[in-house]
Coordinates of C-alpha atoms in Angstrom, one line a residue:
Chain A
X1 CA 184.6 -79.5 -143.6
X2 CA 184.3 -77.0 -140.6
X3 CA 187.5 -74.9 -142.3
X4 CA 185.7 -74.9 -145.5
X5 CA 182.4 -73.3 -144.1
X6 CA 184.6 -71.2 -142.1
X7 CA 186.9 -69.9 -144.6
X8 CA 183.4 -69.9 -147.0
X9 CA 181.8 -67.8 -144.2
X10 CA 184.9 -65.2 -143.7
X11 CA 184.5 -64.5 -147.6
X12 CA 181.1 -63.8 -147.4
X13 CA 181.9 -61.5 -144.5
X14 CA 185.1 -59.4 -146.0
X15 CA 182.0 -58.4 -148.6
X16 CA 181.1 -54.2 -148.1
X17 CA 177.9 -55.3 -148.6
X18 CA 177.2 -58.1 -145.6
X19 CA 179.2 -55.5 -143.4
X20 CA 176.3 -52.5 -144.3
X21 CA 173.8 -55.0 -144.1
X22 CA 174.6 -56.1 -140.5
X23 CA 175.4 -52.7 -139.3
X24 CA 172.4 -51.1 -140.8
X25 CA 170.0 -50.8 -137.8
X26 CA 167.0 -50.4 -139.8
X27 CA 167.5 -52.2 -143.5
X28 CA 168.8 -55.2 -141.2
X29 CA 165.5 -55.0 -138.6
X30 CA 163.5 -54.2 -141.4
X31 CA 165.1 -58.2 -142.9
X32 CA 164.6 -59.9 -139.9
X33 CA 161.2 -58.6 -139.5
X34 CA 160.2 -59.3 -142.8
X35 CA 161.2 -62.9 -142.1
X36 CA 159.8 -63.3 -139.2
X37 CA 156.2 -61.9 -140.3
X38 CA 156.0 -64.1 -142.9
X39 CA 155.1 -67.0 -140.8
X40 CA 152.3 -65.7 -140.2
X41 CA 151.7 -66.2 -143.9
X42 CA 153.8 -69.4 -144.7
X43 CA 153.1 -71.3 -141.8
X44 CA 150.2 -70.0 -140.9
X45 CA 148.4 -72.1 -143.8
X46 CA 151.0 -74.6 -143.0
X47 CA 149.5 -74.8 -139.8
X48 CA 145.5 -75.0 -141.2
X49 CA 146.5 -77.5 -143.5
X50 CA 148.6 -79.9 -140.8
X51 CA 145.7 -79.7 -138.4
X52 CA 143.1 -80.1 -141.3
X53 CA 144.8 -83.6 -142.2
X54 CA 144.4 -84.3 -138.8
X55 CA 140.9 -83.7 -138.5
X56 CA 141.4 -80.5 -136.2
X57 CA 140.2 -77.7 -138.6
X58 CA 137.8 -76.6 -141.4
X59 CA 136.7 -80.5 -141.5
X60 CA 133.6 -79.2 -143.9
X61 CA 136.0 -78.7 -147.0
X62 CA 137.7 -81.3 -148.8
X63 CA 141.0 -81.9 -147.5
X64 CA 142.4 -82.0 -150.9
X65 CA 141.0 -78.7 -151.9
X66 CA 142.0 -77.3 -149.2
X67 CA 145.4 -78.4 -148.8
X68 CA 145.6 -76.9 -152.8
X69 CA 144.3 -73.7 -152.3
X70 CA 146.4 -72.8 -149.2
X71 CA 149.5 -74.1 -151.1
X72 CA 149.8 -71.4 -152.7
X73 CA 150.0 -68.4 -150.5
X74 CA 152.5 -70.8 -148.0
X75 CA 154.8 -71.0 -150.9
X76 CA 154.8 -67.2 -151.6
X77 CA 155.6 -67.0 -147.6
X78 CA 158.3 -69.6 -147.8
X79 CA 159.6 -68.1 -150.9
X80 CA 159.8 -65.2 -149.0
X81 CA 161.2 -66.4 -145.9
X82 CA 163.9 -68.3 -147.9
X83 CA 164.7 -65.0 -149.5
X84 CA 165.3 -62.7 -146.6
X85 CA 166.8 -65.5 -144.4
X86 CA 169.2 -65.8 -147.2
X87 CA 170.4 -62.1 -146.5
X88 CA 170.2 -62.4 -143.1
X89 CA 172.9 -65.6 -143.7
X90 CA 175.0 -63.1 -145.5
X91 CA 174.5 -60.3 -143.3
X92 CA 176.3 -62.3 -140.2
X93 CA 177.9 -65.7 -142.2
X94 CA 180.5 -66.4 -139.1
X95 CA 178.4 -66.3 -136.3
X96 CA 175.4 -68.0 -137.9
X97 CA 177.7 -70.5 -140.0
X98 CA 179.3 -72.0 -136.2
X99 CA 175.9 -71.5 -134.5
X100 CA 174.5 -75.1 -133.4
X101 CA 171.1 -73.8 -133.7
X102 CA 171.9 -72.6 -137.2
X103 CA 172.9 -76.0 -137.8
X104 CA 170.3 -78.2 -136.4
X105 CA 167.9 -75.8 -137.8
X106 CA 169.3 -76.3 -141.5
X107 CA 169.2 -80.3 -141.2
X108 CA 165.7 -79.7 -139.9
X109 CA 164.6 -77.7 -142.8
X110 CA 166.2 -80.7 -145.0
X111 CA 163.8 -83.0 -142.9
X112 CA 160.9 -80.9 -143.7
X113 CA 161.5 -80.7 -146.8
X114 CA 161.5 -84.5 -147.7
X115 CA 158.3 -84.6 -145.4
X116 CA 156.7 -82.3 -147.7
X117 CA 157.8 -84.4 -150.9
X118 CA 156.3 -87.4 -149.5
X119 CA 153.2 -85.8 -148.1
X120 CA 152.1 -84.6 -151.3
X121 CA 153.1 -87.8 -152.8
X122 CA 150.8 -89.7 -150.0
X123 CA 148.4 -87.1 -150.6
X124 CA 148.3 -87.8 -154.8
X125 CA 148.6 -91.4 -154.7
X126 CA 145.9 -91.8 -151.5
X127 CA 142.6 -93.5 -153.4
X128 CA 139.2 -93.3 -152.9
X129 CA 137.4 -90.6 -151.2
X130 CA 139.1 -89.6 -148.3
X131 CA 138.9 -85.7 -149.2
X132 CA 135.6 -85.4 -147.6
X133 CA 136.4 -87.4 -144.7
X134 CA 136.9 -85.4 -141.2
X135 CA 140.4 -87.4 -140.8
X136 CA 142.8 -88.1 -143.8
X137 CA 144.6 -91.3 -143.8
X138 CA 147.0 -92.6 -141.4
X139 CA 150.0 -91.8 -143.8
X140 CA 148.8 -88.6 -144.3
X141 CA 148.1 -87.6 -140.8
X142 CA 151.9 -89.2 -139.8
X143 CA 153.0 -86.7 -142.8
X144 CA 151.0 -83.5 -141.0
X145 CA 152.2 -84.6 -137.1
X146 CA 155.8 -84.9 -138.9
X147 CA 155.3 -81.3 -141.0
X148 CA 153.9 -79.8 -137.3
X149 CA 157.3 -81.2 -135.0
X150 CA 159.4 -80.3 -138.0
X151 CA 158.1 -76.5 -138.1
X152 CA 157.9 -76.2 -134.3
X153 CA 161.4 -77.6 -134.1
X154 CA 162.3 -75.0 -136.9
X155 CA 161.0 -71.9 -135.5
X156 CA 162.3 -72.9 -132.2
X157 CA 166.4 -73.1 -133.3
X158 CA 165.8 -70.1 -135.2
X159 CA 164.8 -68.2 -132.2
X160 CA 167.9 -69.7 -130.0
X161 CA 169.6 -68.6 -133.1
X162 CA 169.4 -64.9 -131.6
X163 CA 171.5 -66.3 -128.0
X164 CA 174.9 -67.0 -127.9
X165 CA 175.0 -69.3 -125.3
X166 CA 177.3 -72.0 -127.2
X167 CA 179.2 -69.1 -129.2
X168 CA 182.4 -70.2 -130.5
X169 CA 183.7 -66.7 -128.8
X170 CA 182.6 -67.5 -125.1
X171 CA 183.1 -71.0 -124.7
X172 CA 185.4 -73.7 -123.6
X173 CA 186.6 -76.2 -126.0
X174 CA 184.5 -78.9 -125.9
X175 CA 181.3 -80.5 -126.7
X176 CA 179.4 -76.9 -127.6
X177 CA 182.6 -76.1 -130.0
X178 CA 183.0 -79.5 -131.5
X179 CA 179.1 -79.1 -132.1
X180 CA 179.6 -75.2 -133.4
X181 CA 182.5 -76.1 -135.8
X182 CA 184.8 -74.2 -134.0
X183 CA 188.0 -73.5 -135.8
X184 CA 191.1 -73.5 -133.4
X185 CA 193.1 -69.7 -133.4
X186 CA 190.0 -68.4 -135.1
X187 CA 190.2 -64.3 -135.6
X188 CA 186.7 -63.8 -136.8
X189 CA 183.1 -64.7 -134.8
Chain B
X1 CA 104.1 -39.8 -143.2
X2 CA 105.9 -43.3 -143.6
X3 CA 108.9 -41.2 -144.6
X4 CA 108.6 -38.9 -141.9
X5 CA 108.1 -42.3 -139.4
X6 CA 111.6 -43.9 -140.8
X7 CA 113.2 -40.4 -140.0
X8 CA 112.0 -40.7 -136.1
X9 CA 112.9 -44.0 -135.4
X10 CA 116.2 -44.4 -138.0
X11 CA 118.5 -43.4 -134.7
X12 CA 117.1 -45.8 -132.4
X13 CA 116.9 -48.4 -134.8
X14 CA 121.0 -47.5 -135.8
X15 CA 122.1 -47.7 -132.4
X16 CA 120.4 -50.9 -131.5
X17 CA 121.7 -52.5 -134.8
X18 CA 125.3 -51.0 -134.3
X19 CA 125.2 -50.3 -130.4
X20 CA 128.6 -52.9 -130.0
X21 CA 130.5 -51.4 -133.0
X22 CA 129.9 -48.2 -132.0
X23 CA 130.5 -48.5 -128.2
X24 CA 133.9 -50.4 -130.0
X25 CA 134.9 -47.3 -131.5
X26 CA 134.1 -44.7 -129.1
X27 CA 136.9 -47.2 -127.0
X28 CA 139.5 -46.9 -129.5
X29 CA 139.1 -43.2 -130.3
X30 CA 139.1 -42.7 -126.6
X31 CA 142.1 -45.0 -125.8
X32 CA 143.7 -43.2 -129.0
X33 CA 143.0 -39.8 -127.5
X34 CA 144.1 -40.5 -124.3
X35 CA 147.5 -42.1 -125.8
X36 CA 148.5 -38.9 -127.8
X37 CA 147.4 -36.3 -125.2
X38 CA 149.4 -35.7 -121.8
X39 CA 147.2 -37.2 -119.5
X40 CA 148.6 -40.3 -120.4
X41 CA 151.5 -39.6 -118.3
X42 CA 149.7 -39.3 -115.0
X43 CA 148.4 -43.3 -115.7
X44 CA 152.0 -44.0 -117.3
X45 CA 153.8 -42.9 -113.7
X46 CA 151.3 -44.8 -111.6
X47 CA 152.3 -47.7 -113.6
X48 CA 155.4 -48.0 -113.1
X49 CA 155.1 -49.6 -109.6
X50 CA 152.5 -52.6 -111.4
X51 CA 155.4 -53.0 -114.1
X52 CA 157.6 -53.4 -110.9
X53 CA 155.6 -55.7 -109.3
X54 CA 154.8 -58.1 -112.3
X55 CA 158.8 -58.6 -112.6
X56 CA 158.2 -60.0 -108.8
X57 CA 156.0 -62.8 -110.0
X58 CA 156.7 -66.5 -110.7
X59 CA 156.7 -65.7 -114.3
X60 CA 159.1 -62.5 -114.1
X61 CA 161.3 -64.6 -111.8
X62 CA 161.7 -67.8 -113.7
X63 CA 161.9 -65.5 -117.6
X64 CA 164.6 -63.2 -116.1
X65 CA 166.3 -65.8 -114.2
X66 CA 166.4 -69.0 -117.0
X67 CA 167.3 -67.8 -120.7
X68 CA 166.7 -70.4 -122.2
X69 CA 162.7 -71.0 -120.6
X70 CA 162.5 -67.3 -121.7
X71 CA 163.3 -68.2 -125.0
X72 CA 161.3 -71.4 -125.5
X73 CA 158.0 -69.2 -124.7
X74 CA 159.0 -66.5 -127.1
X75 CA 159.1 -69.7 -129.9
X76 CA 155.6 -70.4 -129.1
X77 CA 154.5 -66.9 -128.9
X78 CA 155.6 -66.9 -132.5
X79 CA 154.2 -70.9 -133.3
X80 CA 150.6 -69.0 -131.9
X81 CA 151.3 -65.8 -134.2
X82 CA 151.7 -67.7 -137.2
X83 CA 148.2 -70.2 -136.0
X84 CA 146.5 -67.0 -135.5
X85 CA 147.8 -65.1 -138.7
X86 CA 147.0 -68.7 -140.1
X87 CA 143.4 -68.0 -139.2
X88 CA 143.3 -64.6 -139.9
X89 CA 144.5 -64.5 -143.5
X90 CA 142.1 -67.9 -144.5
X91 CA 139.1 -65.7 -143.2
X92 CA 139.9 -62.3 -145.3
X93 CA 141.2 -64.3 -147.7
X94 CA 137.3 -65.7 -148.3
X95 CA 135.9 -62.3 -147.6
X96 CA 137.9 -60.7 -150.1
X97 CA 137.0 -63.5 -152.7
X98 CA 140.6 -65.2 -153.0
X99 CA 140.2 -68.2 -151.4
X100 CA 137.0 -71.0 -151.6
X101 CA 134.4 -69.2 -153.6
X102 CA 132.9 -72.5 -153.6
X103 CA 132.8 -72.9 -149.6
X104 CA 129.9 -70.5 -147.6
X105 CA 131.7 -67.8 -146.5
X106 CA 130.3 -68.3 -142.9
X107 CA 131.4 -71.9 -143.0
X108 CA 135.1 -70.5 -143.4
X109 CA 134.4 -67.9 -141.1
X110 CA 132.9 -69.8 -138.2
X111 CA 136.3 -72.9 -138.9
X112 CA 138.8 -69.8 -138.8
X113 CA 137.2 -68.2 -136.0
X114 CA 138.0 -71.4 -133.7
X115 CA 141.4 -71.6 -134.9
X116 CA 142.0 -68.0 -133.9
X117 CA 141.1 -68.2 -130.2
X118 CA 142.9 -70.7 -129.5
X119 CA 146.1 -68.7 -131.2
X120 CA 144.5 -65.9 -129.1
X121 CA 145.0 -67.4 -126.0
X122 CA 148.2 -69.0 -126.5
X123 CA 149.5 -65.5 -127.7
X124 CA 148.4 -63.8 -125.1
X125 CA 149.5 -66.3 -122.2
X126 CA 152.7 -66.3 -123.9
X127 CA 153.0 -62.9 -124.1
X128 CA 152.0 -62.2 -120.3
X129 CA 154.6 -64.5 -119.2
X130 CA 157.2 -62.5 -121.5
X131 CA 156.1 -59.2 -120.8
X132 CA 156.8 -60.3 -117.1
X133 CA 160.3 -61.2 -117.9
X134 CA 161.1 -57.7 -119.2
X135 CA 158.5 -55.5 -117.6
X136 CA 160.9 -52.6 -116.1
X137 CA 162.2 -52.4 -119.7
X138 CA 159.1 -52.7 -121.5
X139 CA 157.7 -50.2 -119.7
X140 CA 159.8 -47.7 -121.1
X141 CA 159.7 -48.6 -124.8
X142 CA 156.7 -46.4 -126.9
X143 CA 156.6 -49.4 -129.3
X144 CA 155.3 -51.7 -126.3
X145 CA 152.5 -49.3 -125.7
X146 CA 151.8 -49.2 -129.5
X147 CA 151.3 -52.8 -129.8
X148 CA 148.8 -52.9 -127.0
X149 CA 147.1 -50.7 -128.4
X150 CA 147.1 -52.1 -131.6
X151 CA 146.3 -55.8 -129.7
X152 CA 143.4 -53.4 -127.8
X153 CA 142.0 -52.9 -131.3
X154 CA 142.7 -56.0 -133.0
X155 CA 140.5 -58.1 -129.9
X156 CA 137.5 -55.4 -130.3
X157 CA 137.5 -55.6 -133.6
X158 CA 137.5 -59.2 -133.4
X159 CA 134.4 -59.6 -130.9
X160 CA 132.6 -56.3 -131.4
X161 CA 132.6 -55.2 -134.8
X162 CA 134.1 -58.4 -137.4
X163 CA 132.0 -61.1 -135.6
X164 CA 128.5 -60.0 -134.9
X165 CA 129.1 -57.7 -138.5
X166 CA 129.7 -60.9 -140.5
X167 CA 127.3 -63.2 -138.4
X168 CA 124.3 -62.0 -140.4
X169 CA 123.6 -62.9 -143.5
X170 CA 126.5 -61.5 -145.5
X171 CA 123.7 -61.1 -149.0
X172 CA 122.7 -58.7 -147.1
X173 CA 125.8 -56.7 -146.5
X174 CA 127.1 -54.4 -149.3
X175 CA 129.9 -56.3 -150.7
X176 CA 132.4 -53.4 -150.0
X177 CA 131.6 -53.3 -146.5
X178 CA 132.6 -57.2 -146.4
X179 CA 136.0 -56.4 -148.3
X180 CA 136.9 -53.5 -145.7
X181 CA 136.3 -55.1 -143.1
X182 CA 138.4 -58.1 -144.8
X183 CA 141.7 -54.9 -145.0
X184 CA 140.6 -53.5 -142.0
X185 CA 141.2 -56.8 -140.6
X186 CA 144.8 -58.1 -142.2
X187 CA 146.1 -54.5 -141.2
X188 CA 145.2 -54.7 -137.6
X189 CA 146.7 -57.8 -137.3
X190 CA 150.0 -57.5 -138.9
X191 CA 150.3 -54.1 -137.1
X192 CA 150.1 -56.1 -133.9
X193 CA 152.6 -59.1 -135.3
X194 CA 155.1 -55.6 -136.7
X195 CA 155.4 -53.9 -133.2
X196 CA 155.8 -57.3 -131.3
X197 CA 158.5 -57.7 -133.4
X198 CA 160.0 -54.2 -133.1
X199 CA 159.8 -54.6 -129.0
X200 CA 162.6 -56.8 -129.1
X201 CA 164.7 -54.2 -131.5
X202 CA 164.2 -51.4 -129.5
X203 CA 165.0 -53.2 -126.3
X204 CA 168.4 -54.5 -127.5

């Protein structure tokens, strides 16, 4: 499996265009900043609409309503964030591809994801007239505590993303590199 | 003679009404003068020896000496960037009629309003702590100085023009008065979230 994202990842990176991309000091800065701007957007009402489930904001408009409105401007963020991280994927495959942040950060988003399915499942299927009430109900609020570690979590790897403290090109074989998906004789990092 | 009374008293009665906003932008135009004019340089050199001094501090010593506590504080610089963008964008969201027409505007205003000091302060604890970490490089970088200023403008702005502005009765502000401040707002903001972000470009 680790040869196959590798060999996967060097293909990506023999492309002209991930090479311009990565060298490119300002279309690549101008990516990465784009990416990470839009949390401000995406998880910003991510944020609002966690801590309203929880009782912690705006607990004078209906949860429900609220939680709709804001949807929609998170998901033009997260469109948005899926879209430039894509490029920023392609811009440095190798590295990111053996990165254990990279990775835990993937299976994280995966985790979110399904938290988010079920939250607005919960959310649909909860009766009566919670919407109004200052806290939602308990398997709601679990959803939003879940949806706030899962972010947190999230942004966190993708910061540690940026060190290369486990890099598969300064370390020893071992634990880091069985974690990284190391590939033994490797050329390319 | 009622006109002539309106005329005499119009000035005092503007500056009492205004005296905060105004005093908020004689600040920034000052600040902005003093920033694009050499005498800058003579406060810039004297500096140096505080930047100096803040890398000697528990907080310069434990960012420049442990990576990875460096980096978990620059995560929740980012976690309180996106709370206080959160905040930010619900709040000119409503003012510029997007988002709950049906909720009082003030309602919104006063929720987001809570949300955003406590980004506020987690932002700029963070941030402290970071700058510590870096300070005899930061010093050096024009972007650094760019984003205080912009942060400079975005807090006054905040305190001493958005929130007494919007806590009267906003029937009785002229709608597009309400929707520039809304821009005025968004663009401070993701001025000060751009030039964070471009710190850590030009420093690399």
């Amino acid at each position: 499996m680790n040869e196959l994202l590798y060999n996967f990842a060097v293909w990506l990176d023999s492309h002209e265009l991930s090479t311009m991309l990565h060298e490119s000091y300002y279309m690549y800065n101008w990516v990465e900043s784009t990416h990470v701007l839009t949390l401000m957007l995406c998880l910003g009402m991510l944020f609002l609409i966690d801590l309203r489930m929880m009782g912690l904001a705006f607990p004078n408009i209906p949860a429900n309503s609220f939680a709709n409105r804001l949807n929609i401007p998170m998901l033009i963020g997260f469109s948005v964030m899926v879209f430039t991280g894509l490029w920023l994927f392609y811009a440095v495959p190798v590295r990111s591809t053996q990165s254990v942040w990279f990775r835990v950060k993937f299976f994280l988003l995966i985790a979110a994801a399904i938290n988010a399915f079920l939250f607005h499942k919960n959310m649909i299927n909860a009766s009566g007239s919670w919407a109004t009430d200052i806290k939602a109900p308990k398997i709601i609020r679990i959803g939003a505590s879940l949806s706030l570690l899962f972010w947190m979590a999230i942004v966190i790897c993708g910061r540690f993303i940026a060190y290369d403290w486990f890099d598969c090109e300064y370390t020893e074989p071992g634990l880091s590199q069985f974690l990284s998906g190391c590939i033994d004789g490797q050329t390319l990092f | 003679m009622s006109t002539s009374t309106a005329m005499s008293t119009s000035p005092a009665l503007t500056w009492g009404s205004y005296r905060r906003t105004i005093t908020s932008v004689a600040l920034v135009l000052i600040v902005l003068v003093f920033a694009f004019s050499s005498a800058r340089r003579v406060v810039w050199v004297d500096l140096y020896e505080f930047f100096l001094w803040m890398e000697t501090t528990w907080f310069g010593v434990i960012g420049k000496t442990w990576g990875a506590a460096f980096a978990v504080v620059e995560a929740f610089h980012l976690l309180a960037m996106a709370l206080l963008g959160g905040a930010v964008f619900v709040a000119d969201f409503r003012l510029l009629g997007w988002s709950f027409p049906d909720v009082p505007a003030q309602d919104v205003l006063d929720k987001a309003h809570k949300v955003f000091v406590v980004g506020l302060i987690v932002v700029l604890s963070t941030g402290i702590f970071m700058a510590c970490g870096v300070a005899g490089k930061i010093y050096w970088l024009p972007v650094f100085w760019y984003k205080m200023l912009a942060l400079m403008t975005g807090i006054l702005f905040v305190f001493f023009i958005k929130r007494p502005l919007l806590n009267r009765d906003l029937d009785e502000i002229k709608p597009w008065v309400v929707k520039l401040v809304a821009v005025a707002s968004l663009l401070v903001w993701i001025t000060v979230a751009a030039t964070g972000r471009w710190i850590g470009f030009a420093g690399s």
